Short mmCIF file of C-alpha atoms in Angstrom, two decimals:
data_model
loop_
_atom_site.label_atom_id
_atom_site.label_comp_id
_atom_site.label_asym_id
_atom_site.label_seq_id
_atom_site.Cartn_x
_atom_site.Cartn_y
_atom_site.Cartn_z
CA UNK A 1 -0.64 -22.82 15.12
CA UNK A 2 -3.88 -21.76 16.78
CA UNK A 3 -3.19 -18.10 16.01
CA UNK A 4 -2.59 -18.91 12.35
CA UNK A 5 -5.66 -21.13 12.19
CA UNK A 6 -7.87 -18.43 13.69
CA UNK A 7 -6.45 -15.77 11.36
CA UNK A 8 -7.02 -17.92 8.28
CA UNK A 9 -10.48 -18.89 9.50
CA UNK A 10 -11.43 -15.24 10.11
CA UNK A 11 -10.16 -14.08 6.71
CA UNK A 12 -11.84 -16.98 4.95
CA UNK A 13 -15.13 -16.29 6.72
CA UNK A 14 -15.00 -12.59 5.85
CA UNK A 15 -14.26 -13.26 2.20
CA UNK A 16 -16.84 -16.03 1.91
CA UNK A 17 -19.72 -14.32 3.70
CA UNK A 18 -19.07 -10.66 2.91
CA UNK A 19 -17.79 -10.95 -0.65
CA UNK A 20 -18.77 -14.25 -2.24
CA UNK A 21 -22.22 -14.43 -0.67
CA UNK A 22 -23.01 -10.90 -1.90
CA UNK A 23 -21.98 -11.92 -5.43
CA UNK A 24 -23.89 -15.23 -5.26
CA UNK A 25 -26.77 -14.85 -2.77
CA UNK A 26 -28.34 -18.13 -3.85
CA UNK A 27 -25.21 -20.23 -3.14
CA UNK A 28 -25.83 -23.41 -1.14
CA UNK A 29 -24.21 -24.15 2.20
CA UNK A 30 -22.01 -26.79 0.55
CA UNK A 31 -20.83 -24.24 -2.01
CA UNK A 32 -20.05 -21.69 0.72
CA UNK A 33 -18.02 -24.29 2.64
CA UNK A 34 -16.12 -25.18 -0.55
CA UNK A 35 -15.41 -21.50 -1.26
CA UNK A 36 -14.24 -21.06 2.35
CA UNK A 37 -11.82 -23.97 2.03
CA UNK A 38 -10.48 -22.72 -1.31
CA UNK A 39 -10.08 -19.23 0.16
CA UNK A 40 -8.14 -20.66 3.09
CA UNK A 41 -5.80 -22.56 0.76
CA UNK A 42 -5.23 -19.38 -1.30
CA UNK A 43 -4.53 -17.34 1.84
CA UNK A 44 -2.02 -19.93 3.08
CA UNK A 45 -0.36 -19.87 -0.37
CA UNK A 46 -0.15 -16.06 -0.33
CA UNK A 47 1.28 -16.20 3.18
CA UNK A 48 3.97 -18.63 2.09
CA UNK A 49 4.82 -16.50 -0.94
CA UNK A 50 5.20 -13.44 1.33
CA UNK A 51 7.81 -15.05 3.62
CA UNK A 52 10.87 -14.14 1.46
CA UNK A 53 9.85 -10.45 1.52
CA UNK A 54 9.70 -10.27 5.31
CA UNK A 55 13.48 -10.00 5.61
CA UNK A 56 13.43 -6.69 3.68
CA UNK A 57 11.28 -5.08 6.34
CA UNK A 58 13.09 -6.42 9.41
CA UNK A 59 15.44 -9.31 10.17
CA UNK A 60 13.62 -9.84 13.50
CA UNK A 61 10.16 -11.40 13.36
CA UNK A 62 8.86 -9.42 16.36
CA UNK A 63 9.82 -6.08 14.84
CA UNK A 64 8.35 -7.18 11.50
CA UNK A 65 5.02 -8.05 13.14
CA UNK A 66 4.95 -4.77 15.05
CA UNK A 67 5.80 -2.70 11.98
CA UNK A 68 3.07 -4.39 9.93
CA UNK A 69 0.66 -3.74 12.80
CA UNK A 70 1.70 -0.07 12.57
CA UNK A 71 0.27 -0.02 9.02
CA UNK A 72 -3.08 -1.49 10.04
CA UNK A 73 -4.01 -0.25 13.50
CA UNK A 74 -3.83 3.59 13.27
CA UNK A 75 -6.63 4.08 10.70
CA UNK A 76 -8.92 1.72 12.61
CA UNK A 77 -8.08 3.38 15.92
CA UNK A 78 -8.72 6.82 14.42
CA UNK A 79 -12.14 5.71 13.13
CA UNK A 80 -13.09 4.15 16.44
CA UNK A 81 -11.85 6.93 18.73
CA UNK A 82 -13.19 9.76 16.62
CA UNK A 83 -16.47 7.92 16.11
CA UNK A 84 -16.90 7.72 19.89
CA UNK A 85 -15.54 11.14 20.81
CA UNK A 86 -16.58 13.30 17.83
CA UNK A 87 -20.33 13.16 17.21
CA UNK A 88 -20.16 14.92 13.82
CA UNK A 89 -18.06 12.13 12.30
CA UNK A 90 -20.01 10.22 9.68
CA UNK A 91 -19.49 7.28 7.34
CA UNK A 92 -17.77 9.47 4.76
CA UNK A 93 -15.22 10.60 7.34
CA UNK A 94 -14.61 7.04 8.50
CA UNK A 95 -14.07 5.84 4.93
CA UNK A 96 -11.75 8.77 4.28
CA UNK A 97 -9.64 7.74 7.28
CA UNK A 98 -9.54 4.10 6.21
CA UNK A 99 -8.64 4.91 2.60
CA UNK A 100 -5.99 7.38 3.76
CA UNK A 101 -4.50 4.68 5.98
CA UNK A 102 -4.59 2.13 3.17
CA UNK A 103 -2.85 4.41 0.68
CA UNK A 104 -0.19 5.68 3.09
CA UNK A 105 0.40 2.25 4.63
CA UNK A 106 0.75 0.63 1.21
CA UNK A 107 3.15 3.37 0.13
CA UNK A 108 5.24 2.78 3.24
CA UNK A 109 5.29 -0.98 2.64
CA UNK A 110 6.35 -0.59 -1.00
CA UNK A 111 9.02 1.96 -0.11
CA UNK A 112 10.28 -0.21 2.72
CA UNK A 113 10.67 -3.12 0.31
CA UNK A 114 12.48 -0.84 -2.19
CA UNK A 115 14.60 0.84 0.49
CA UNK A 116 17.91 -0.30 -1.07
CA UNK A 117 17.17 1.58 -4.29
CA UNK A 118 16.17 4.86 -2.61
CA UNK A 119 18.59 7.77 -2.42
CA UNK A 120 19.81 8.32 1.11
CA UNK A 121 18.66 11.67 2.49
CA UNK A 122 15.56 11.89 0.29
CA UNK A 123 12.04 12.25 1.69
CA UNK A 124 11.18 8.78 0.35
CA UNK A 125 14.14 7.23 2.16
CA UNK A 126 13.15 8.97 5.38
CA UNK A 127 9.55 7.76 4.95
CA UNK A 128 10.74 4.19 4.35
CA UNK A 129 13.13 4.14 7.31
CA UNK A 130 11.27 6.08 10.01
CA UNK A 131 10.75 3.99 13.16
CA UNK A 132 7.49 2.03 12.99
CA UNK A 133 6.20 3.62 16.21
CA UNK A 134 6.75 7.11 14.84
CA UNK A 135 5.10 6.02 11.59
CA UNK A 136 2.09 4.70 13.51
CA UNK A 137 1.70 8.02 15.34
CA UNK A 138 2.05 9.97 12.08
CA UNK A 139 -0.48 7.73 10.34
CA UNK A 140 -2.95 8.14 13.21
CA UNK A 141 -2.69 11.92 12.98
CA UNK A 142 -3.11 11.89 9.19
CA UNK A 143 -6.10 9.53 9.34
CA UNK A 144 -7.70 11.58 12.11
CA UNK A 145 -7.28 14.73 10.06
CA UNK A 146 -8.75 13.19 6.94
CA UNK A 147 -11.75 11.81 8.81
CA UNK A 148 -12.53 15.04 10.64
CA UNK A 149 -12.27 17.09 7.43
CA UNK A 150 -14.80 14.77 5.81
CA UNK A 151 -17.26 14.99 8.72
CA UNK A 152 -20.64 16.45 7.94
CA UNK A 153 -21.51 19.95 8.91
CA UNK A 154 -24.48 20.39 11.22
CA UNK A 155 -27.78 21.24 9.54
CA UNK A 156 -29.00 24.80 9.84
CA UNK A 157 -32.06 25.14 12.06
CA UNK A 158 -35.33 24.73 10.20
CA UNK A 159 -37.23 27.89 9.53
CA UNK A 160 -40.81 27.88 10.67
CA UNK A 161 -43.27 27.86 7.78
CA UNK A 162 -46.40 29.96 7.38
CA UNK A 163 -49.20 28.95 9.70
CA UNK A 164 -51.43 26.37 8.32
#
């Protein structure tokens, strides 16, 4: 229960402070608390609506949680590691990695849910059924590649101007 409470509280806080407060900067504290509570109720409702779909990804809850984590963690890890280790990486490269991860992870999730209707032996079936650990490694490599390709090039050295 404490893990769920902290997850809902974190999501509600992010949505309230980073989204709602930007849209309504003059909102009162009472209004922000009300929006936070409504957001929490909506998140709980969405979580409950998602429960029937979990069985299509994996019949075991542990494997389900790990496979969903494999959609989320690689783009963030690529941004963090490349941001620390690759000084030329910039905000554009980080956003490219995160968007790449979102698109590929969403595609994997949709294909995994539609796995029964995919033709066996097709690329889409392979993509939907690849082990989640292999998918996480593949997603990390793809996100790293997209972020490093979007990194800025170093500036050319400045030419000295005419004396003054």
